[in-house]
Coordinates of C-alpha atoms in Angstrom, one line a residue:
Chain A
M1 CA 66.0 25.4 28.8
N2 CA 65.2 27.7 25.9
E3 CA 64.9 26.3 22.4
T4 CA 68.5 26.9 21.4
Q5 CA 69.7 25.2 24.6
V6 CA 67.3 22.2 23.9
I7 CA 68.7 21.9 20.4
A8 CA 72.3 22.1 21.7
A9 CA 71.5 19.5 24.3
I10 CA 70.1 17.1 21.6
C11 CA 73.2 17.6 19.5
A12 CA 75.3 16.9 22.5
G13 CA 73.6 13.5 22.9
D14 CA 70.5 14.2 25.0
V15 CA 68.2 12.6 22.5
E16 CA 65.2 12.7 24.9
Q17 CA 65.2 16.4 24.8
Y18 CA 63.8 16.1 21.3
A19 CA 60.5 15.2 22.8
N20 CA 60.2 18.8 24.0
L21 CA 60.4 20.1 20.4
V22 CA 57.9 17.4 19.2
E23 CA 55.5 18.4 21.9
R24 CA 55.8 22.0 21.1
Y25 CA 55.3 21.9 17.4
Q26 CA 53.4 18.8 16.6
T27 CA 49.9 20.3 16.6
G28 CA 50.8 23.2 14.5
L29 CA 52.7 21.1 12.1
I30 CA 49.9 18.6 11.7
I31 CA 47.5 21.4 11.0
H32 CA 50.0 22.9 8.5
C33 CA 50.2 19.6 6.6
D34 CA 46.5 19.1 6.8
R35 CA 45.9 22.4 5.0
Y36 CA 47.5 20.9 1.9
L37 CA 46.5 17.3 2.3
H38 CA 43.0 17.6 3.5
S39 CA 43.6 14.3 5.4
R40 CA 44.4 14.3 9.1
S41 CA 45.9 10.9 9.1
D42 CA 48.2 11.7 6.1
A43 CA 49.1 15.0 7.8
E44 CA 50.1 13.1 10.9
D45 CA 52.2 10.7 8.9
I46 CA 54.0 13.6 7.1
A47 CA 54.4 15.5 10.3
Q48 CA 56.1 12.5 11.9
Q49 CA 58.4 12.2 8.9
A50 CA 59.2 15.8 9.1
F51 CA 60.2 15.5 12.8
I52 CA 62.4 12.5 12.0
K53 CA 64.0 14.2 9.1
A54 CA 64.6 17.3 11.1
Y55 CA 66.2 15.2 13.8
A56 CA 68.5 13.5 11.3
K57 CA 69.5 16.9 9.9
L58 CA 69.6 18.8 13.1
S59 CA 73.3 19.3 12.9
E60 CA 72.7 21.3 9.7
F61 CA 70.3 23.7 11.4
N62 CA 71.7 27.1 12.2
P63 CA 69.7 28.7 15.1
E64 CA 71.3 32.1 14.3
R65 CA 69.7 32.2 10.9
A66 CA 66.2 30.9 11.4
H67 CA 63.7 29.7 14.0
F68 CA 63.6 26.0 14.4
S69 CA 59.9 26.2 13.6
T70 CA 60.6 27.9 10.3
W71 CA 63.1 25.2 9.3
L72 CA 60.8 22.4 10.5
Y73 CA 57.9 23.8 8.5
R74 CA 60.0 24.0 5.4
I75 CA 61.0 20.4 5.7
A76 CA 57.3 19.4 6.2
T77 CA 56.2 21.5 3.3
N78 CA 58.7 19.8 1.0
L79 CA 57.5 16.4 2.2
V80 CA 53.9 17.5 1.6
I81 CA 54.8 18.6 -1.9
D82 CA 56.6 15.4 -2.6
H83 CA 53.6 13.5 -1.3
L84 CA 51.2 15.4 -3.5
R85 CA 53.4 14.9 -6.5
I86 CA 53.4 11.2 -5.9
Q87 CA 49.6 11.3 -5.5
K88 CA 49.5 13.5 -8.6
H89 CA 47.4 16.0 -6.8
S90 CA 47.6 19.7 -7.6
I91 CA 49.4 21.8 -5.1
P92 CA 47.1 24.4 -3.6
T93 CA 49.1 27.5 -4.1
E94 CA 46.6 29.7 -2.4
D95 CA 47.0 27.6 0.8
M96 CA 50.8 27.7 0.4
E97 CA 50.7 31.5 0.4
L98 CA 48.4 31.6 3.4
F99 CA 50.0 29.0 5.5
G100 CA 53.6 29.4 4.4
V101 CA 56.1 29.8 7.2
N102 CA 56.4 33.2 8.6
D103 CA 59.8 33.7 10.1
S104 CA 59.2 37.2 11.2
I105 CA 56.5 36.6 13.8
P106 CA 57.9 37.8 17.1
Y107 CA 56.5 35.6 19.8
D108 CA 57.3 35.3 23.3
E109 CA 55.7 33.9 26.4
V110 CA 53.9 37.2 27.1
L111 CA 52.2 37.1 23.7
L112 CA 51.4 33.5 24.0
Q113 CA 49.9 34.0 27.5
E114 CA 47.8 36.8 26.1
L115 CA 46.6 34.6 23.3
R116 CA 45.8 31.8 25.8
D117 CA 43.8 34.2 28.0
T118 CA 41.9 35.5 25.0
V119 CA 41.0 32.1 23.8
R120 CA 39.7 31.3 27.2
S121 CA 37.5 34.4 27.2
L122 CA 35.9 33.5 23.9
Q123 CA 32.1 33.6 23.9
P124 CA 30.0 31.6 23.2
P125 CA 31.9 28.8 24.8
E126 CA 31.4 26.5 21.8
Q127 CA 33.8 28.6 19.9
R128 CA 36.3 28.4 22.7
H129 CA 36.0 24.6 22.9
A130 CA 36.4 24.3 19.1
I131 CA 39.5 26.4 19.1
E132 CA 41.0 24.5 22.0
A133 CA 40.2 21.1 20.6
Y134 CA 41.6 21.9 17.2
Y135 CA 44.7 23.9 18.0
W136 CA 45.6 22.6 21.4
D137 CA 44.4 19.0 21.5
G138 CA 45.2 18.3 17.8
K139 CA 41.7 16.9 17.1
S140 CA 40.4 16.8 13.6
Y141 CA 37.2 18.5 12.5
L142 CA 35.5 15.1 12.5
E143 CA 36.6 14.2 16.0
I144 CA 35.5 17.5 17.4
A145 CA 32.2 17.3 15.6
E146 CA 31.5 13.8 17.0
N147 CA 32.5 14.9 20.5
M148 CA 30.3 18.0 20.4
G149 CA 27.5 16.3 18.5
V150 CA 27.2 18.8 15.7
P151 CA 28.0 18.7 11.9
I152 CA 31.5 19.3 10.7
N153 CA 30.5 22.5 9.0
T154 CA 29.3 23.9 12.3
I155 CA 32.8 23.2 13.8
K156 CA 34.4 25.0 10.9
S157 CA 32.0 27.9 11.4
W158 CA 32.8 28.1 15.1
L159 CA 36.5 28.0 14.4
R160 CA 36.2 30.7 11.8
R161 CA 34.1 33.0 14.1
G162 CA 36.4 32.2 17.0
K163 CA 39.5 33.2 15.1
A164 CA 37.8 36.4 13.9
Q165 CA 37.0 37.2 17.5
L166 CA 40.6 36.5 18.5
R167 CA 42.0 38.7 15.7
E168 CA 39.7 41.5 16.8
K169 CA 40.5 41.3 20.4
L170 CA 44.3 41.0 19.8
S171 CA 44.5 43.8 17.3
Chain B
M1 CA 47.2 40.2 14.5
N2 CA 46.7 38.9 11.0
K3 CA 45.3 35.6 9.9
K4 CA 48.6 34.0 9.1
D5 CA 50.2 35.0 12.4
L6 CA 47.2 33.7 14.3
E7 CA 47.4 30.3 12.6
H8 CA 51.0 30.0 13.5
L9 CA 50.7 31.2 17.1
L10 CA 47.6 29.3 18.2
P11 CA 49.2 25.9 18.4
L12 CA 52.2 27.4 20.2
A13 CA 49.9 28.8 22.8
R14 CA 48.8 25.3 23.9
P15 CA 49.1 25.3 27.7
L16 CA 51.9 23.2 29.0
G17 CA 50.7 19.7 29.9
R18 CA 47.5 19.9 27.8
S19 CA 47.7 17.0 25.5
G20 CA 45.2 14.9 23.5
R21 CA 46.9 12.8 21.0
Q22 CA 50.2 14.6 21.6
T23 CA 51.7 12.0 24.0
S24 CA 51.2 9.1 21.6
F25 CA 52.4 11.2 18.7
T26 CA 55.5 12.2 20.6
Q27 CA 56.2 8.6 21.7
S28 CA 55.8 7.4 18.2
V29 CA 58.4 9.9 16.9
M30 CA 60.8 9.2 19.8
E31 CA 60.6 5.5 19.3
Q32 CA 61.6 5.9 15.7
L33 CA 64.5 8.1 16.7
R34 CA 66.1 6.1 19.4
P35 CA 67.4 3.2 17.3
S36 CA 69.0 5.5 14.8
A37 CA 70.4 8.0 17.3
T38 CA 73.9 7.7 16.0
F39 CA 74.2 11.3 15.2
A40 CA 73.6 12.4 18.7
G41 CA 76.1 10.1 20.1
L42 CA 79.8 10.2 20.2
L43 CA 82.3 10.0 17.4
R44 CA 84.5 7.5 15.7
T45 CA 87.7 7.7 13.9
K46 CA 87.6 7.6 10.1
N47 CA 88.3 4.5 8.2
A48 CA 88.5 3.9 4.5
T49 CA 85.0 2.6 4.1
K50 CA 83.5 5.7 5.5
Q51 CA 84.6 8.1 2.8
G52 CA 81.0 9.0 1.8
A53 CA 80.1 9.7 5.4
F54 CA 83.3 11.6 5.8
M55 CA 82.4 14.0 3.0
K56 CA 79.1 14.6 4.6
L57 CA 80.9 15.6 7.8
L58 CA 82.4 18.6 6.1
H59 CA 78.9 20.0 6.8
M60 CA 78.9 18.8 10.3
H61 CA 80.8 21.7 11.7
K62 CA 77.9 23.0 13.7
V63 CA 77.7 19.8 15.7
A64 CA 80.8 20.7 17.5
A65 CA 79.7 24.2 18.0
L66 CA 76.3 23.1 19.3
A67 CA 78.0 20.5 21.5
V68 CA 80.0 23.3 23.0
A69 CA 77.0 25.5 23.2
A70 CA 75.3 22.7 25.1
V71 CA 78.2 22.5 27.4
T72 CA 78.2 26.2 28.0
T73 CA 74.5 26.7 28.3
S74 CA 72.8 23.6 29.5
I75 CA 74.8 23.2 32.6
I76 CA 74.4 25.3 35.6
G77 CA 77.4 27.1 36.9
L78 CA 78.4 28.9 39.9
T79 CA 77.8 32.4 38.7
G80 CA 74.5 34.0 39.1
Y81 CA 73.3 31.3 41.4
G82 CA 73.3 32.4 45.0
Y83 CA 71.7 29.3 46.4
A84 CA 74.8 27.3 46.2
S85 CA 76.5 29.7 48.6
G86 CA 74.7 28.3 51.6
N87 CA 71.4 30.3 51.7
N88 CA 68.3 28.3 52.2
P89 CA 66.9 28.1 48.7
F90 CA 63.5 27.2 49.9
S91 CA 63.2 30.3 52.1
V92 CA 62.9 32.4 49.0
I93 CA 59.8 30.7 47.7
K94 CA 56.9 32.9 48.6
S95 CA 53.2 32.2 48.0
W96 CA 50.1 34.2 48.8
V97 CA 46.5 34.2 48.0
T98 CA 44.3 37.1 46.8
G99 CA 40.7 36.2 46.4
D100 CA 40.6 32.9 44.5
S101 CA 44.0 33.3 42.9
V102 CA 47.3 31.9 44.2
H103 CA 50.6 33.5 43.5
V104 CA 54.0 32.1 43.8
S105 CA 57.2 34.1 43.7
Y106 CA 60.7 32.8 43.6
E107 CA 63.9 33.5 41.8
G108 CA 62.7 36.9 40.8
Q109 CA 59.7 35.6 38.9
T110 CA 56.0 35.5 40.0
Y111 CA 53.5 33.0 38.8
H112 CA 49.8 33.4 39.0
Y113 CA 47.3 30.6 39.1
G114 CA 43.7 30.8 38.0
K115 CA 40.6 31.7 39.7
N116 CA 39.1 28.3 39.6
M117 CA 42.3 26.3 39.8
N118 CA 42.2 23.3 42.0
Y119 CA 45.7 22.9 43.1
S120 CA 46.4 23.3 46.7
D121 CA 48.7 26.1 47.8
A122 CA 51.1 23.5 49.1
A123 CA 51.2 21.8 45.7
I124 CA 52.1 25.1 44.1
T125 CA 55.0 25.8 46.4
A126 CA 56.0 22.1 46.0
Y127 CA 56.3 22.8 42.3
A128 CA 58.5 25.7 43.0
E129 CA 60.6 23.5 45.3
L130 CA 60.9 20.9 42.6
N131 CA 62.1 23.5 40.2
T132 CA 64.6 24.7 42.8
V133 CA 65.9 21.2 43.4
Q134 CA 66.4 20.7 39.7
K135 CA 68.6 23.7 39.6
L136 CA 70.5 22.5 42.6
Y137 CA 71.0 19.2 40.9
S138 CA 72.1 20.8 37.6
A139 CA 74.8 22.6 39.5
D140 CA 75.8 19.6 41.7
N141 CA 76.0 17.4 38.6
V142 CA 78.5 19.7 37.0
L143 CA 80.5 20.3 40.1
L144 CA 81.0 16.6 40.5
T145 CA 83.2 16.6 37.4
V146 CA 85.8 18.9 39.2
P147 CA 88.5 16.4 40.3
K148 CA 88.7 16.0 44.0
G149 CA 91.2 13.9 45.9
G150 CA 92.6 12.8 42.6
I151 CA 89.3 11.3 41.5
E152 CA 87.6 12.5 38.3
Y153 CA 84.1 11.8 37.0
V154 CA 83.3 12.0 33.3
D155 CA 80.1 11.0 31.5
D156 CA 79.7 7.3 30.9
P157 CA 79.3 6.9 27.1
A158 CA 78.1 3.3 27.6
N159 CA 75.1 4.4 29.7
T160 CA 73.2 7.2 28.2
A161 CA 69.7 6.1 29.1
P162 CA 67.7 8.8 30.8
M163 CA 67.2 8.5 34.5
Y164 CA 64.2 10.2 35.8
P165 CA 64.1 11.7 39.3
W166 CA 62.0 10.0 41.9
V167 CA 60.7 10.7 45.3
G168 CA 60.6 8.6 48.4
A169 CA 60.9 8.4 52.1
V170 CA 64.1 7.6 53.9
K171 CA 63.7 4.4 55.8
Q172 CA 67.2 3.9 57.2
V173 CA 70.7 5.3 57.3
T174 CA 73.4 2.8 57.8
N175 CA 77.2 3.1 57.9
D176 CA 77.4 2.7 54.1
S177 CA 74.0 3.2 52.7
L178 CA 70.9 5.2 52.5
I179 CA 67.8 3.1 52.2
V180 CA 64.8 4.8 50.6
Q181 CA 61.2 3.7 50.0
K182 CA 60.8 4.8 46.4
Q183 CA 57.2 5.9 45.9
F184 CA 56.9 8.2 42.9
V185 CA 58.8 8.8 39.7
I186 CA 58.6 12.3 38.3
G187 CA 58.2 12.1 34.6
N188 CA 58.6 14.7 31.9
L189 CA 57.0 15.4 28.6
A190 CA 58.3 12.0 27.3
S191 CA 57.7 10.0 30.4
Q192 CA 54.6 10.0 32.6
N193 CA 54.7 10.3 36.3
Q194 CA 54.1 7.0 38.0
D195 CA 53.5 5.6 41.5
T196 CA 55.8 2.9 42.6
D197 CA 56.8 1.1 45.7
E198 CA 60.3 -0.3 46.0
T199 CA 63.1 -0.2 48.5
V200 CA 66.2 1.2 47.1
T201 CA 69.6 1.1 48.7
L202 CA 71.9 4.0 47.7
P203 CA 75.6 3.6 48.6
L204 CA 76.9 6.5 50.6
G205 CA 80.1 6.5 48.7
E206 CA 78.2 7.6 45.6
L207 CA 75.7 9.8 47.3
S208 CA 75.6 13.5 47.6
Y209 CA 73.0 14.5 50.2
S210 CA 71.6 18.0 50.5
V211 CA 69.5 19.7 53.1
E212 CA 68.2 23.2 52.3
G213 CA 70.5 23.4 49.4
K214 CA 73.6 22.6 51.3
A215 CA 75.7 19.5 50.9
V216 CA 75.9 17.6 54.2
V217 CA 77.0 14.3 55.5
T218 CA 74.0 12.1 55.3
P219 CA 72.4 12.6 58.7
N220 CA 70.7 9.9 60.8
S221 CA 67.9 12.5 61.2
A222 CA 67.1 11.9 57.5
V223 CA 65.0 8.9 58.5
G224 CA 61.3 9.7 57.7
K225 CA 62.2 12.6 55.5
V226 CA 60.9 12.9 51.9
V227 CA 63.8 13.1 49.4
E228 CA 64.0 13.6 45.7
I229 CA 66.7 11.5 44.1
Y230 CA 68.5 12.2 40.9
S231 CA 71.1 9.8 39.4
V232 CA 73.7 10.0 36.7
A233 CA 76.0 7.4 35.2
Y234 CA 79.6 8.3 35.3
V235 CA 83.0 6.8 34.6
K236 CA 85.2 7.4 37.6
H237 CA 88.9 7.3 37.4
R238 CA 91.9 8.2 39.5
V239 CA 93.9 10.9 37.7
N240 CA 97.4 9.9 36.6
S241 CA 97.0 6.3 37.6
T242 CA 96.5 2.9 36.0
D243 CA 93.8 2.0 38.5
P244 CA 90.9 0.3 36.6
L245 CA 88.0 2.5 35.6
Q246 CA 84.8 2.3 37.5
H247 CA 81.4 2.6 35.8
V248 CA 79.3 4.1 38.6
T249 CA 75.9 5.6 39.2
H250 CA 76.1 8.7 41.4
Y251 CA 73.1 9.7 43.4
F252 CA 72.0 13.2 44.4
A253 CA 69.5 13.2 47.3
Y254 CA 67.6 16.4 48.1
Q255 CA 65.7 16.5 51.4
L256 CA 62.3 18.2 50.6
T257 CA 60.2 20.4 52.8
H258 CA 56.9 19.3 51.2
S259 CA 55.1 16.0 51.7
L260 CA 54.9 13.3 49.1
A261 CA 51.2 14.1 48.6
D262 CA 52.1 17.7 47.7
I263 CA 54.8 16.6 45.4
K264 CA 52.5 14.3 43.6
E265 CA 49.8 16.9 43.3
A266 CA 52.3 19.4 41.9
S267 CA 53.5 16.8 39.3
K268 CA 50.0 15.9 38.2
Q269 CA 49.3 16.7 34.6
P270 CA 46.7 19.4 34.1
L271 CA 45.1 17.1 31.6
H272 CA 43.5 15.4 34.6
Y273 CA 41.4 18.4 35.4
S274 CA 38.2 18.7 33.5
D275 CA 37.7 22.4 33.6
P276 CA 40.1 24.1 31.3
S277 CA 39.8 27.4 33.2
A278 CA 41.2 25.5 36.2
Q279 CA 44.4 24.6 34.5
P280 CA 47.3 26.5 35.8
I281 CA 50.0 27.3 33.4
L282 CA 52.8 25.7 35.3
P283 CA 56.1 27.2 34.2
D284 CA 58.7 25.1 32.6
K285 CA 61.2 23.8 35.0
A286 CA 63.7 26.5 35.7
P287 CA 66.3 27.1 33.0
S288 CA 69.9 26.6 33.8
T289 CA 72.4 29.3 33.7
D290 CA 75.9 29.1 32.2
T291 CA 78.9 27.4 33.6
N292 CA 82.5 28.0 32.8
L293 CA 83.6 24.5 33.5
C294 CA 84.8 22.6 30.4
Y295 CA 82.7 19.7 29.4
N296 CA 83.9 16.4 30.8
N297 CA 87.0 18.2 32.0
G298 CA 86.0 19.9 35.2
A299 CA 89.6 20.7 36.0
D300 CA 89.6 23.5 33.5
T301 CA 87.4 26.5 32.7
C302 CA 86.3 27.3 29.2
K303 CA 85.3 30.9 28.2
F304 CA 83.9 30.0 24.9
P305 CA 82.8 33.1 23.0
A306 CA 79.2 34.0 23.3
S307 CA 78.7 34.6 19.7
F308 CA 80.1 32.9 16.6
N309 CA 81.3 35.0 13.7
A310 CA 84.3 35.2 11.5
T311 CA 86.0 37.5 13.9
T312 CA 85.5 35.7 17.1
F313 CA 85.8 32.1 15.9
Q314 CA 88.3 30.8 13.3
G315 CA 88.3 27.1 12.7
L316 CA 91.7 25.5 12.5
Y317 CA 90.3 23.1 9.9
G318 CA 88.6 25.8 7.9
D319 CA 85.5 27.8 8.0
M320 CA 82.1 27.3 6.4
T321 CA 80.2 30.1 4.6
D322 CA 76.9 30.2 3.0
P323 CA 77.4 29.6 -0.7
T324 CA 74.9 32.2 -1.7
T325 CA 75.4 35.0 0.8
G326 CA 78.9 34.4 1.9
E327 CA 77.8 34.6 5.5
F328 CA 79.9 32.9 8.1
E329 CA 78.3 29.7 9.3
G330 CA 80.9 28.2 11.6
S331 CA 84.0 26.0 11.5
R332 CA 84.7 22.7 9.8
N333 CA 85.5 19.8 12.0
N334 CA 88.7 17.8 11.6
P335 CA 88.2 15.8 8.4
S336 CA 90.3 13.0 9.9
V337 CA 87.6 12.2 12.4
V338 CA 84.2 10.9 11.5
G339 CA 81.7 12.6 13.7
V340 CA 78.2 12.5 14.8
G341 CA 75.6 12.2 12.0
D342 CA 77.4 9.5 10.1
P343 CA 74.5 7.7 8.4
N344 CA 76.6 4.7 7.7
G345 CA 77.7 4.4 11.2
T346 CA 77.4 1.5 13.5
G347 CA 76.3 3.5 16.5
P348 CA 77.8 5.8 19.1
S349 CA 81.1 4.9 20.6
K350 CA 80.8 3.4 24.1
T351 CA 84.5 3.7 24.8
S352 CA 85.3 7.4 24.2
V353 CA 84.0 10.6 25.7
V354 CA 83.9 14.0 24.2
R355 CA 86.0 16.4 26.2
Q356 CA 86.5 20.1 25.9
T357 CA 89.4 22.3 26.8
E358 CA 90.9 25.6 25.9
G359 CA 93.9 27.8 26.7
A360 CA 96.5 30.1 25.3
I361 CA 99.2 28.8 23.0
T362 CA 102.6 28.5 24.7
A363 CA 104.6 26.7 21.9
I364 CA 104.2 26.0 18.2
T365 CA 106.3 23.5 16.2
D366 CA 105.8 22.3 12.6
R367 CA 103.9 19.3 13.9
N368 CA 101.8 20.5 16.8
F369 CA 101.1 23.3 19.3
T370 CA 100.7 23.4 23.0
I371 CA 98.3 25.3 25.1
K372 CA 98.2 26.0 28.8
T373 CA 94.7 25.7 30.3
S374 CA 93.3 27.4 33.4
S375 CA 94.4 24.6 35.7
G376 CA 98.0 25.0 34.5
A377 CA 97.9 21.8 32.5
N378 CA 99.6 21.6 29.1
W379 CA 97.8 20.1 26.3
T380 CA 99.5 19.4 23.0
F381 CA 97.5 19.0 19.8
A382 CA 98.7 17.6 16.5
Y383 CA 98.6 20.4 13.9
S384 CA 100.9 20.0 10.9
S385 CA 102.8 22.8 9.2
A386 CA 100.6 22.2 6.1
L387 CA 97.5 22.9 8.2
Q388 CA 99.1 25.9 9.7
Q389 CA 99.9 27.3 6.3
T390 CA 96.4 26.7 5.0
F391 CA 95.0 28.5 8.1
A392 CA 97.3 31.4 7.4
Q393 CA 96.0 31.8 3.9
T394 CA 92.7 33.2 5.2
H395 CA 93.7 34.3 8.7
S396 CA 96.6 35.8 10.5
P397 CA 99.1 33.0 11.4
L398 CA 98.6 31.1 14.6
K399 CA 101.0 32.5 17.2
I400 CA 101.9 32.1 20.8
G401 CA 99.4 33.8 23.0
D402 CA 96.4 33.0 20.8
N403 CA 93.4 31.4 22.6
V404 CA 92.5 28.0 21.2
F405 CA 89.4 25.9 22.0
A406 CA 89.4 22.2 21.3
V407 CA 86.9 19.3 21.4
I408 CA 88.6 16.0 21.6
L409 CA 87.6 12.3 21.7
A410 CA 89.2 10.8 24.7
P411 CA 89.4 7.0 24.9
L412 CA 88.3 5.9 28.4
T413 CA 91.4 3.9 28.6
N414 CA 93.6 7.0 28.3
L415 CA 91.8 9.8 30.1
D416 CA 95.1 11.2 31.4
N417 CA 96.5 11.8 27.9
H418 CA 97.1 15.4 27.1
T419 CA 99.0 14.8 23.9
I420 CA 96.3 14.5 21.3
D421 CA 96.9 13.0 17.9
T422 CA 94.9 14.0 14.9
A423 CA 92.6 11.0 15.0
H424 CA 91.2 12.2 18.3
I425 CA 90.7 15.9 17.6
Y426 CA 87.2 16.6 16.6
Q427 CA 87.4 20.4 16.3
M428 CA 89.7 23.2 17.1
A429 CA 89.3 26.9 16.7
R430 CA 91.1 30.1 17.6
Y431 CA 88.7 32.4 19.3
K432 CA 88.4 35.9 20.7
Q433 CA 86.0 37.0 23.3

């Protein structure tokens, strides 16, 4: 089923289909929240809340007007802002600009497959492993650093260089 | 590709089946959803204490639209699906090897598996077979709702628990049952595959058995064969009779051409493989194609419009527009019915099913109108002159010959009723193709 069909099935009563949406977007959403919160565990909590809220409001979602991801990210962003207000933290507007939801990204399986293949071709392999662990396995910087036996800053560096390579190869 | 796009796309590019914390995260979310899944269930009639919820439902118009979309898109139909015509569906699965890569082609699509992948060729074609069987099941599941011999099946609202397909070996075929050694349960993203060992007796009276995509009488030669079993809970009733309803589980058995070992290997999560470059990108299980059978009303066909806009879809209880842009958003549901999403609700109804029907208007009075559906049945819906006048203020008046689509709540105790009062109409709309 495509995403619209999955959402329709959920609204028709097939609750279990929602797991497909959670699987698809959870890693990206956690990363999105982590950008603001700088706390992986808080980000996971907020991402969970966002999924639950999105589920409760799914009937209000109009697939003809926005991607589900756009809508989901907006919900998460609002939750993050509420969380930061409660915590009396300043809201990092620079991050919001950078990681705000982009509704216009045309993505399809061909593009995603090209991206997968490019990730797998990254050299040196440390950069590839860091990208995969962070973006695909949902691991935090700390977890990756511990697994690979290097400092967190090294992981951040590998991620930064890996993404630079990806942008170059995909441009 | 800019930085922002890359950040967005990288998580989406995660290979299917690759999961670290994902499974536990998903389970956690799903566990929190299930107890409060009222919105995804059925509907209840309004009562005085539900006024707040009722007001919220003015914004629930899209539920009905989505429910219909689900009906029209999530169920496989007869069109565009040649396998059901008697061809051997498995004969179209082709696989070949070039160098270290394996390729599978079926249903017009070709999948390629990596240089270092460690799936066997047989497992890959087994995966294709599982996909094909799922499509067959999707079609068979819908076709079962077409009344035959006066018997009609509709979804059982009291039993909505997911039933995962499983695989086993046929041990025995008796006069009234198929006895299968259940050996493997095929999970999905929310439920892991698992080995099992249990003897299951399937009543032949509620069993559809297929060999090479064709329904057959369960043959004695099935003994020893590997079968994949799907099951669905239905309410079964005899049309136009007072016979008691039966809550049944219907089984669909598909005789497989691959061994259990191949099936298990094909179902194995790529996570189990240590080398990422060896992970094949197994395709999602095949998407369904549309059906034109009405949901929970297999006697009729529904040609719901492919797109919603103010021209093609006019709600008989009003339309919704975006307050800022004025853009058409869909139709309101019947305000006399409390629908899904009621936050004060007590849970989904276990005694009513959502049914769909549509047809051309043949008569209009000041209290109701009647449509004739594709099966020739007449359905009459309460629709007062006041509602008719309100509708005419923004649209041309309802008239004989107009096509009307309806979603109703049918009490299980009165499935034969075709005269629907306002408390059981969830949504109606006039539509144009």
